[in-house]
Amino acid sequence: MQTDTTGLKPPEKLSQTVYCLSIDLVGSTEKGLDLRSWEADKFNLALVEQIQPHIKELQLDHAVVKFTGDGWLVMSPTAASQLCCLALIFRGAFQQEMAQLTGLPIERIPRIRATLCGGRDREVSIPTGQKDYVGDSARRAVRASTLCKDGEVLVSTAVRDWILRDFEVEGKNVSAERPLPKKWEEDIALHVLTGLKPGLEGGGSAPAEFVYTLGKVGKRAEAVAAVVALAERFEVLPDTRPIEEWRPGEPKKVGTAAAQSGKEHPPRPVFPALEWNRVLNSLPDYGTAQTLVQTLRRKHIPRDVATYTILVKKAPDVAEAKNVLRQMTEDGFSPNEVTYNTLVNKTDDYAEAARLVAEMKAAGIAPNQFTYSSLFSKEPPIQAAREILDWYYQQAYHGSNPLNGLIASFRKGERIDDALEIALEHPHLSSAQSLMKDYPVQAKARFQEAKRTTTEHPTADFALGALYRVTGDVESARLHLQKALSAAQHPNQKRTIQNWLQELPGV
């Protein structure tokens, strides 16, 4: 390798214009303090779950996304339009989506306000190695949010000038009309973003992110019209399937139907399956998505396994999802892991979900953690916990995390003995410890029985140590955990016990 003798450092990345979207959850502290601990945990996890599909579908995977404690910062040097779409989706759908994900009443979900500003930033690598931007954009967006009303989206003048062809933006400068906070520091002209411009659906070339946004903000008719206009731009492909025509005594001739009919077509516009899938996913309901897939087939437009997996996700029930599987097979595609996992997750009945898992295995597709987590989260199965555990341990994947859902399912069905059977063997699970805390007498009796009736039971001391730990009996917890540590075989089990022993108060 040639040595660099110039003495020059590698060139640093230059400063550039970066757009920062600040999404603020209005009154999140007050509403958050009103939540119980388990509600707060579920809400915080749902915040990530809610934003992820929007980031993906708007092609913002490259963006820097940071949670600020009461909102998000999303930063990109290239995606002003997509960030505007994200802001509009949050304004129109955040409360409803979070209510669905958390099960909380919609009035307990904070409203949002959002501001999008540009600034001179430099791309840097933070100590963890992740990309970030440092400069003006985030400061301006956060400062501007202090002028933003609940349920409003504000954009700076530079952003407005960039997006004006596609979005409706009010012309007046609100920062010249509203009271300014003490820490304003910089004159930032701001304008209200009201929505996408009408008529995008008629041109037949609206990007998928615009179609996606139309569907998410409740403009179903416009979203459907945009997709129909887009599909009509593409000609029906000639039939390129190989055919064989021959007569007895003559060599076989291989060709295509179009070539032999003399009706070869000129090249048509290219729109790959990936882009069609983005459009398909943007549609607001199953009926319109099914119509598009039928159009793709009729016009021989590219499609793939993901096309049908998206359709399965949109299906209103399991029966219709199975109908999609039949269409998929007829079209020459086989279900994959994602398709089956989606089916299992749509299924409310444990027996039906188990049947799908068996079908998945028979097709040579290995179930994974998501598969079993979905299976075990169904209504309580008719089988006893012992029977299910014996079956589960025989599977190629049998990690313990999915069993959290099975414990919760048995608790929901008031089958505490079955739930304790799982907690006995997996006391490190969060659902197992919650069960012990709520049913300490029953848990103690079950764990002591296991220790008494089974010589050198592999997890009885581990379970008793966990029970005494969550109920505050430090000395009993230490005694049983020390016994469990000496008997532990699995490295993860040893590590958990060691950590618990170190956390116990006292010498």
Coordinates of C-alpha atoms in Angstrom, one line a residue:
M1 CA 0.0 0.0 0.0
Q2 CA 1.4 3.4 -1.0
T3 CA 2.1 5.7 2.0
D4 CA 0.6 9.2 2.0
T5 CA 3.6 11.6 2.2
T6 CA 1.7 14.9 1.6
G7 CA 1.1 15.5 5.3
L8 CA -2.5 16.6 4.5
K9 CA -5.4 15.5 6.6
P10 CA -8.4 13.8 4.9
P11 CA -10.9 16.4 3.7
E12 CA -13.6 17.2 6.2
K13 CA -17.3 17.2 5.2
L14 CA -18.4 20.7 4.2
S15 CA -21.2 22.6 5.9
Q16 CA -24.5 22.3 4.0
T17 CA -28.1 23.3 4.3
V18 CA -30.0 20.8 6.6
Y19 CA -33.7 20.8 7.3
C20 CA -34.9 20.0 10.8
L21 CA -38.4 19.1 11.7
S22 CA -39.2 19.6 15.4
I23 CA -42.3 17.7 16.6
D24 CA -43.4 18.7 20.0
L25 CA -46.0 16.7 22.1
V26 CA -48.1 19.4 23.7
G27 CA -48.6 19.0 27.4
S28 CA -46.8 15.6 27.4
T29 CA -45.3 16.1 30.9
E30 CA -48.7 16.7 32.5
K31 CA -50.4 13.8 30.6
G32 CA -47.4 11.6 31.2
L33 CA -47.4 12.1 35.0
D34 CA -51.1 11.1 34.9
L35 CA -50.2 7.7 33.5
R36 CA -49.6 4.6 35.6
S37 CA -46.1 3.1 35.3
W38 CA -47.2 0.3 32.9
E39 CA -49.2 2.8 30.8
A40 CA -46.2 5.1 30.6
D41 CA -44.0 2.2 29.5
K42 CA -46.5 1.3 26.8
F43 CA -46.9 4.9 25.7
N44 CA -43.1 5.4 25.3
L45 CA -42.6 2.2 23.3
A46 CA -45.6 3.2 21.1
L47 CA -43.9 6.5 20.3
V48 CA -41.2 4.6 18.5
E49 CA -43.7 2.1 16.9
Q50 CA -45.8 5.0 15.7
I51 CA -43.1 6.9 13.8
Q52 CA -41.2 4.0 12.3
P53 CA -43.6 3.1 9.4
H54 CA -43.9 6.8 8.4
I55 CA -40.1 7.2 8.4
K56 CA -39.9 4.1 6.1
E57 CA -42.7 5.0 3.7
L58 CA -41.5 8.6 3.3
Q59 CA -38.0 7.3 2.5
L60 CA -36.5 9.1 5.5
D61 CA -34.3 6.1 6.5
H62 CA -31.2 8.3 5.9
A63 CA -32.5 11.0 8.3
V64 CA -31.2 11.6 11.8
V65 CA -34.1 10.9 14.2
K66 CA -33.7 12.0 17.9
F67 CA -36.2 11.8 20.7
T68 CA -36.1 14.9 22.9
G69 CA -38.1 13.7 25.9
D70 CA -41.3 15.3 24.7
G71 CA -41.1 15.0 21.0
W72 CA -38.9 14.3 18.0
L73 CA -36.2 16.0 15.9
V74 CA -35.9 14.6 12.3
M75 CA -33.0 16.1 10.3
S76 CA -32.2 15.7 6.6
P77 CA -30.2 17.7 4.0
T78 CA -32.3 16.6 1.1
A79 CA -35.9 15.8 2.2
A80 CA -37.8 19.0 2.8
S81 CA -40.9 17.7 1.1
Q82 CA -40.9 14.4 2.9
L83 CA -40.4 16.2 6.2
C84 CA -43.5 18.4 5.4
C85 CA -45.4 15.2 4.7
L86 CA -44.3 13.7 8.0
A87 CA -45.4 16.9 9.8
L88 CA -48.9 16.8 8.2
I89 CA -49.3 13.1 9.0
F90 CA -48.4 13.8 12.7
R91 CA -50.8 16.7 12.7
G92 CA -53.7 14.6 11.3
A93 CA -53.1 11.1 12.6
F94 CA -50.8 11.1 15.7
Q95 CA -53.5 11.0 18.4
Q96 CA -55.6 8.3 16.6
E97 CA -52.6 6.1 15.9
M98 CA -51.2 6.4 19.4
A99 CA -54.7 5.6 20.9
Q100 CA -54.8 2.5 18.8
L101 CA -51.2 1.4 19.8
T102 CA -51.6 2.1 23.5
G103 CA -55.3 1.4 24.1
L104 CA -55.6 4.8 25.9
P105 CA -58.6 7.1 25.3
I106 CA -57.7 9.7 22.6
E107 CA -58.2 12.5 25.0
R108 CA -55.2 11.3 27.0
I109 CA -53.0 11.4 24.0
P110 CA -51.1 14.8 23.6
R111 CA -51.7 16.9 20.5
I112 CA -48.6 17.9 18.5
R113 CA -47.2 21.1 17.1
A114 CA -44.4 21.0 14.5
T115 CA -41.9 23.4 12.9
L116 CA -39.6 22.9 10.0
C117 CA -36.6 25.2 9.5
G118 CA -33.4 25.1 7.5
G119 CA -29.9 26.0 8.6
R120 CA -26.2 25.8 8.0
D121 CA -25.1 22.5 9.6
R122 CA -22.1 20.2 9.5
E123 CA -22.4 16.4 9.5
V124 CA -20.5 14.9 12.3
S125 CA -20.0 11.5 13.9
I126 CA -20.9 11.4 17.6
P127 CA -18.8 9.2 20.0
T128 CA -21.0 6.2 19.4
G129 CA -20.2 6.4 15.7
Q130 CA -23.7 7.5 14.6
K131 CA -24.3 10.4 12.2
D132 CA -25.6 13.7 13.5
Y133 CA -25.8 17.3 12.3
V134 CA -24.6 20.3 14.3
G135 CA -25.4 23.9 13.4
D136 CA -28.4 26.2 13.0
S137 CA -31.3 24.0 11.8
A138 CA -32.2 22.3 15.2
R139 CA -31.8 25.5 17.1
R140 CA -34.1 27.4 14.8
A141 CA -36.7 24.6 14.7
V142 CA -36.8 24.4 18.5
R143 CA -37.0 28.2 18.9
A144 CA -39.7 28.4 16.3
S145 CA -41.8 25.8 18.1
T146 CA -42.4 28.3 20.9
L147 CA -44.6 30.3 18.5
C148 CA -46.4 27.3 17.2
K149 CA -50.0 26.8 18.2
D150 CA -51.4 23.4 19.1
G151 CA -52.2 21.3 16.1
E152 CA -50.2 23.7 13.8
V153 CA -47.3 23.2 11.4
L154 CA -44.9 26.2 10.8
V155 CA -42.2 26.4 8.2
S156 CA -39.5 28.9 7.7
T157 CA -39.4 31.1 4.6
A158 CA -36.5 29.1 3.1
V159 CA -38.6 25.9 3.4
R160 CA -41.7 27.6 2.1
D161 CA -39.9 28.8 -1.0
W162 CA -38.6 25.2 -1.6
I163 CA -41.9 23.4 -1.3
L164 CA -44.4 26.0 -2.6
R165 CA -45.2 24.1 -5.8
D166 CA -46.6 21.1 -3.9
F167 CA -47.9 22.5 -0.6
E168 CA -50.3 25.1 0.6
V169 CA -48.5 27.7 2.7
E170 CA -50.0 30.9 4.1
G171 CA -48.1 34.0 3.0
K172 CA -48.1 36.0 6.3
N173 CA -45.2 35.9 8.6
V174 CA -46.6 34.8 12.0
S175 CA -43.4 35.7 13.9
A176 CA -44.2 39.3 13.0
E177 CA -47.7 39.0 14.5
R178 CA -47.4 36.8 17.6
P179 CA -45.7 37.7 20.9
L180 CA -42.1 36.6 20.9
P181 CA -40.5 34.7 23.8
K182 CA -37.6 36.3 25.7
K183 CA -35.2 33.7 24.2
W184 CA -35.9 34.5 20.6
E185 CA -32.3 35.6 19.6
E186 CA -32.8 35.4 15.9
D187 CA -35.5 36.8 13.6
I188 CA -37.0 33.7 11.9
A189 CA -39.8 34.3 9.5
L190 CA -42.4 31.6 9.8
H191 CA -45.5 30.6 7.8
V192 CA -48.4 28.1 8.4
L193 CA -48.3 24.9 6.4
T194 CA -51.9 23.9 5.7
G195 CA -51.6 20.9 3.5
L196 CA -50.8 19.4 0.1
K197 CA -52.0 21.4 -2.9
P198 CA -55.1 20.0 -4.6
G199 CA -54.9 18.4 -8.0
L200 CA -51.8 16.2 -7.2
E201 CA -54.0 13.1 -7.9
G202 CA -54.6 14.0 -11.5
G203 CA -51.2 14.2 -13.0
G204 CA -50.4 10.5 -12.9
S205 CA -46.9 11.1 -11.6
A206 CA -47.4 12.0 -7.9
P207 CA -44.6 10.5 -5.8
A208 CA -45.5 7.7 -3.5
E209 CA -44.8 9.8 -0.4
F210 CA -47.5 12.2 -1.5
V211 CA -50.0 9.4 -2.1
Y212 CA -49.1 8.0 1.3
T213 CA -49.7 11.3 2.9
L214 CA -53.0 11.8 1.3
G215 CA -54.2 8.4 2.6
K216 CA -52.9 9.1 6.1
V217 CA -54.5 12.5 6.5
G218 CA -57.9 11.2 5.5
K219 CA -58.1 12.2 1.8
R220 CA -58.9 8.7 0.6
A221 CA -60.5 9.7 -2.7
E222 CA -57.5 11.8 -3.6
A223 CA -55.1 9.0 -2.8
V224 CA -57.0 6.5 -4.9
A225 CA -57.3 8.9 -7.8
A226 CA -53.6 9.5 -7.7
V227 CA -52.8 5.8 -7.9
V228 CA -55.3 5.2 -10.7
A229 CA -53.8 8.1 -12.7
L230 CA -50.3 6.6 -12.1
A231 CA -51.3 3.1 -13.2
E232 CA -52.9 4.4 -16.4
R233 CA -49.6 5.7 -17.6
F234 CA -48.3 2.2 -18.1
E235 CA -49.1 0.1 -21.1
V236 CA -50.1 -3.5 -21.0
L237 CA -46.9 -5.6 -21.4
P238 CA -46.8 -8.0 -24.3
D239 CA -47.2 -11.7 -23.4
T240 CA -43.5 -12.8 -23.1
R241 CA -44.2 -16.3 -21.8
P242 CA -42.3 -18.9 -23.7
I243 CA -44.4 -21.1 -25.9
E244 CA -43.6 -24.1 -28.1
E245 CA -45.3 -24.7 -31.4
W246 CA -44.4 -27.8 -33.4
R247 CA -45.8 -30.4 -35.7
P248 CA -45.1 -34.1 -35.7
G249 CA -41.8 -34.7 -37.5
E250 CA -40.6 -31.1 -37.2
P251 CA -38.1 -29.6 -34.7
K252 CA -39.7 -27.7 -31.8
K253 CA -39.7 -23.9 -32.1
V254 CA -39.4 -21.8 -28.9
G255 CA -40.4 -18.2 -28.9
T256 CA -42.9 -15.8 -27.3
A257 CA -46.6 -15.2 -28.0
A258 CA -46.0 -11.6 -28.9
A259 CA -43.0 -12.3 -31.2
Q260 CA -44.8 -15.0 -33.1
S261 CA -48.0 -13.0 -33.5
G262 CA -46.0 -10.1 -35.0
K263 CA -47.2 -7.7 -32.2
E264 CA -44.0 -6.8 -30.4
H265 CA -44.6 -3.6 -28.4
P266 CA -42.2 -0.7 -28.0
P267 CA -40.5 -0.3 -24.6
R268 CA -42.9 1.1 -21.9
P269 CA -42.1 3.3 -18.9
V270 CA -40.2 1.5 -16.2
F271 CA -41.6 1.5 -12.7
P272 CA -40.0 -1.3 -10.6
A273 CA -41.9 -3.4 -8.1
L274 CA -40.3 -1.6 -5.2
E275 CA -41.9 1.6 -6.2
W276 CA -45.3 0.0 -6.9
N277 CA -45.2 -1.5 -3.4
R278 CA -44.6 1.9 -1.9
V279 CA -47.7 3.2 -3.8
L280 CA -49.6 0.1 -2.7
N281 CA -48.7 0.6 0.9
S282 CA -49.8 4.2 0.8
L283 CA -53.4 3.3 -0.1
P284 CA -55.8 3.9 2.8
D285 CA -57.8 0.7 2.8
Y286 CA -57.9 -2.9 1.6
G287 CA -60.4 -2.5 -1.2
T288 CA -58.4 0.1 -3.1
A289 CA -55.2 -1.9 -2.5
Q290 CA -56.8 -5.0 -3.9
T291 CA -58.0 -3.0 -6.9
L292 CA -54.5 -1.9 -7.6
V293 CA -53.0 -5.4 -7.3
Q294 CA -55.6 -6.7 -9.8
T295 CA -54.6 -3.8 -12.1
L296 CA -50.9 -4.7 -11.8
R297 CA -51.7 -8.3 -12.8
R298 CA -54.0 -7.3 -15.7
K299 CA -51.4 -4.9 -17.1
H300 CA -48.4 -7.2 -16.3
I301 CA -46.9 -4.5 -14.1
P302 CA -44.0 -5.8 -12.0
R303 CA -44.9 -7.2 -8.6
D304 CA -43.3 -9.5 -6.0
V305 CA -43.8 -11.3 -2.7
A306 CA -43.8 -8.0 -0.9
T307 CA -46.7 -6.9 -3.0
Y308 CA -48.9 -9.6 -1.6
T309 CA -47.5 -9.3 1.9
I310 CA -48.6 -5.7 2.0
L311 CA -52.1 -6.8 0.8
V312 CA -52.2 -9.4 3.6
K313 CA -51.5 -6.7 6.1
K314 CA -54.3 -4.6 4.8
A315 CA -56.8 -7.5 4.7
P316 CA -59.7 -6.8 7.2
D317 CA -59.8 -10.4 8.6
V318 CA -58.0 -13.7 8.4
A319 CA -60.5 -15.2 5.8
E320 CA -59.7 -12.3 3.4
A321 CA -55.9 -12.7 4.2
K322 CA -56.1 -16.3 3.2
N323 CA -57.8 -15.3 -0.1
V324 CA -54.7 -13.1 -0.7
L325 CA -52.5 -16.2 -0.2
R326 CA -54.5 -18.0 -2.9
Q327 CA -54.0 -15.0 -5.3
M328 CA -50.3 -15.0 -4.4
T329 CA -49.9 -18.6 -5.3
E330 CA -51.9 -18.2 -8.6
D331 CA -49.5 -15.4 -9.5
G332 CA -46.5 -17.6 -9.1
F333 CA -45.2 -16.4 -5.7
S334 CA -44.8 -18.4 -2.5
P335 CA -45.4 -16.9 1.0
N336 CA -42.3 -16.0 2.9
E337 CA -41.5 -15.4 6.6
V338 CA -43.0 -12.0 6.7
T339 CA -46.2 -13.1 5.0
Y340 CA -46.8 -15.9 7.5
N341 CA -45.8 -13.7 10.5
T342 CA -48.4 -11.2 9.3
L343 CA -51.0 -13.9 9.1
V344 CA -50.3 -15.2 12.6
N345 CA -50.4 -11.7 14.0
K346 CA -53.8 -11.1 12.4
T347 CA -55.3 -14.1 13.9
D348 CA -57.1 -13.8 17.3
D349 CA -57.6 -17.5 17.8
Y350 CA -54.6 -19.5 19.3
A351 CA -55.6 -22.8 17.6
E352 CA -55.7 -21.1 14.2
A353 CA -52.4 -19.3 14.8
A354 CA -50.8 -22.6 15.8
R355 CA -52.1 -24.2 12.6
L356 CA -50.5 -21.4 10.6
V357 CA -47.2 -21.9 12.4
A358 CA -47.4 -25.6 11.4
E359 CA -48.1 -24.7 7.8
M360 CA -45.2 -22.2 7.9
K361 CA -42.8 -25.0 9.1
A362 CA -44.2 -27.4 6.5
A363 CA -43.4 -24.8 3.8
G364 CA -39.7 -24.9 5.0
I365 CA -40.0 -21.4 6.6
A366 CA -38.6 -21.2 10.2
P367 CA -40.7 -19.4 12.7
N368 CA -38.8 -16.8 14.7
Q369 CA -39.2 -14.7 17.8
F370 CA -41.9 -12.5 16.2
T371 CA -43.9 -15.6 15.2
Y372 CA -44.0 -17.1 18.6
S373 CA -44.6 -13.8 20.3
S374 CA -47.6 -13.3 18.1
L375 CA -48.8 -16.9 18.8
F376 CA -48.5 -16.7 22.6
S377 CA -50.3 -13.3 22.8
K378 CA -53.6 -14.8 21.6
E379 CA -56.6 -15.7 23.8
P380 CA -55.6 -18.4 26.4
P381 CA -55.1 -21.8 24.6
I382 CA -57.0 -24.8 25.8
Q383 CA -53.8 -26.7 26.4
A384 CA -52.0 -26.6 29.8
A385 CA -48.9 -24.6 30.2
R386 CA -46.8 -27.8 30.6
E387 CA -48.0 -29.2 27.3
I388 CA -47.2 -25.9 25.5
L389 CA -43.8 -25.6 27.1
D390 CA -42.8 -29.2 26.1
W391 CA -43.9 -28.5 22.5
Y392 CA -42.1 -25.1 22.4
Y393 CA -38.8 -26.5 23.7
Q394 CA -38.7 -28.8 20.7
Q395 CA -38.8 -26.0 18.2
A396 CA -35.7 -24.7 16.5
Y397 CA -36.2 -21.3 18.0
H398 CA -37.5 -21.4 21.6
G399 CA -36.2 -18.2 23.2
S400 CA -37.8 -17.2 26.5
N401 CA -39.0 -13.6 25.5
P402 CA -42.2 -14.8 23.6
L403 CA -43.3 -16.5 26.9
N404 CA -44.0 -13.1 28.3
G405 CA -47.1 -13.1 26.1
L406 CA -48.1 -16.6 27.2
I407 CA -48.0 -15.6 30.9
A408 CA -50.1 -12.5 30.2
S409 CA -52.5 -14.6 28.2
F410 CA -53.0 -17.1 31.0
R411 CA -53.4 -14.2 33.5
K412 CA -56.0 -12.7 31.3
G413 CA -57.9 -16.0 31.4
E414 CA -57.4 -16.2 35.2
R415 CA -55.4 -19.4 34.9
I416 CA -52.8 -18.4 37.5
D417 CA -51.4 -21.9 38.0
D418 CA -50.6 -22.2 34.3
A419 CA -48.9 -18.7 34.4
L420 CA -46.9 -19.8 37.5
E421 CA -45.7 -22.9 35.7
I422 CA -44.0 -20.7 33.1
A423 CA -42.7 -18.3 35.8
L424 CA -41.1 -21.3 37.6
E425 CA -38.9 -22.0 34.6
H426 CA -38.4 -18.5 33.5
P427 CA -38.4 -16.2 36.6
H428 CA -36.2 -13.6 34.9
L429 CA -39.1 -12.5 32.6
S430 CA -40.7 -9.2 33.4
S431 CA -44.2 -10.7 33.2
A432 CA -43.1 -13.5 35.6
Q433 CA -41.9 -11.0 38.2
S434 CA -45.1 -9.0 37.9
L435 CA -47.0 -12.2 38.4
M436 CA -45.0 -13.0 41.6
K437 CA -45.6 -9.6 43.0
D438 CA -49.3 -9.8 42.4
Y439 CA -49.7 -13.4 43.6
P440 CA -46.9 -13.9 46.1
V441 CA -48.7 -16.6 48.2
Q442 CA -49.6 -18.8 45.2
A443 CA -46.1 -18.3 43.7
K444 CA -44.3 -19.3 47.0
A445 CA -46.4 -22.4 47.3
R446 CA -45.8 -23.5 43.7
F447 CA -42.0 -22.8 43.8
Q448 CA -41.6 -24.5 47.2
E449 CA -43.5 -27.5 45.9
A450 CA -41.2 -27.8 42.9
K451 CA -38.2 -27.7 45.2
R452 CA -39.6 -30.3 47.6
T453 CA -40.9 -32.8 45.0
T454 CA -38.1 -32.6 42.4
T455 CA -34.5 -33.4 43.5
E456 CA -32.2 -30.6 42.4
H457 CA -34.9 -28.8 40.5
P458 CA -33.0 -26.6 37.9
T459 CA -34.9 -23.4 38.5
A460 CA -36.8 -23.6 41.8
D461 CA -34.1 -21.7 43.8
F462 CA -33.9 -19.2 40.9
A463 CA -37.7 -18.7 41.0
L464 CA -37.8 -18.4 44.8
G465 CA -34.9 -15.9 44.7
A466 CA -36.8 -13.8 42.2
L467 CA -40.0 -14.0 44.3
Y468 CA -38.2 -12.8 47.5
R469 CA -36.4 -10.2 45.5
V470 CA -39.6 -8.6 44.2
T471 CA -41.4 -8.9 47.6
G472 CA -38.5 -7.3 49.5
D473 CA -37.2 -10.2 51.6
V474 CA -33.5 -9.5 50.9
E475 CA -32.0 -12.3 53.0
S476 CA -34.2 -15.0 51.6
A477 CA -33.6 -13.7 48.1
R478 CA -29.8 -13.8 48.7
L479 CA -29.9 -17.3 50.1
H480 CA -31.8 -18.8 47.2
L481 CA -30.0 -16.8 44.5
Q482 CA -26.6 -18.1 45.8
K483 CA -27.9 -21.6 45.5
A484 CA -29.3 -20.9 42.1
L485 CA -25.9 -19.5 41.0
S486 CA -24.0 -22.6 42.0
A487 CA -26.5 -24.8 40.0
A488 CA -26.9 -22.5 36.9
Q489 CA -25.7 -23.9 33.6
H490 CA -26.7 -21.3 31.0
P491 CA -24.4 -18.2 30.8
N492 CA -27.3 -15.8 30.5
Q493 CA -28.9 -17.3 33.6
K494 CA -25.7 -17.0 35.6
R495 CA -25.3 -13.4 34.5
T496 CA -28.8 -12.5 35.6
I497 CA -28.4 -14.1 39.0
Q498 CA -25.0 -12.3 39.5
N499 CA -26.5 -9.0 38.6
W500 CA -29.4 -9.6 41.0
L501 CA -27.1 -10.5 43.8
Q502 CA -25.0 -7.3 43.3
E503 CA -28.1 -5.2 43.3
L504 CA -29.4 -6.5 46.7
P505 CA -28.8 -4.1 49.5
G506 CA -26.4 -5.0 52.4
V507 CA -23.1 -6.8 52.5

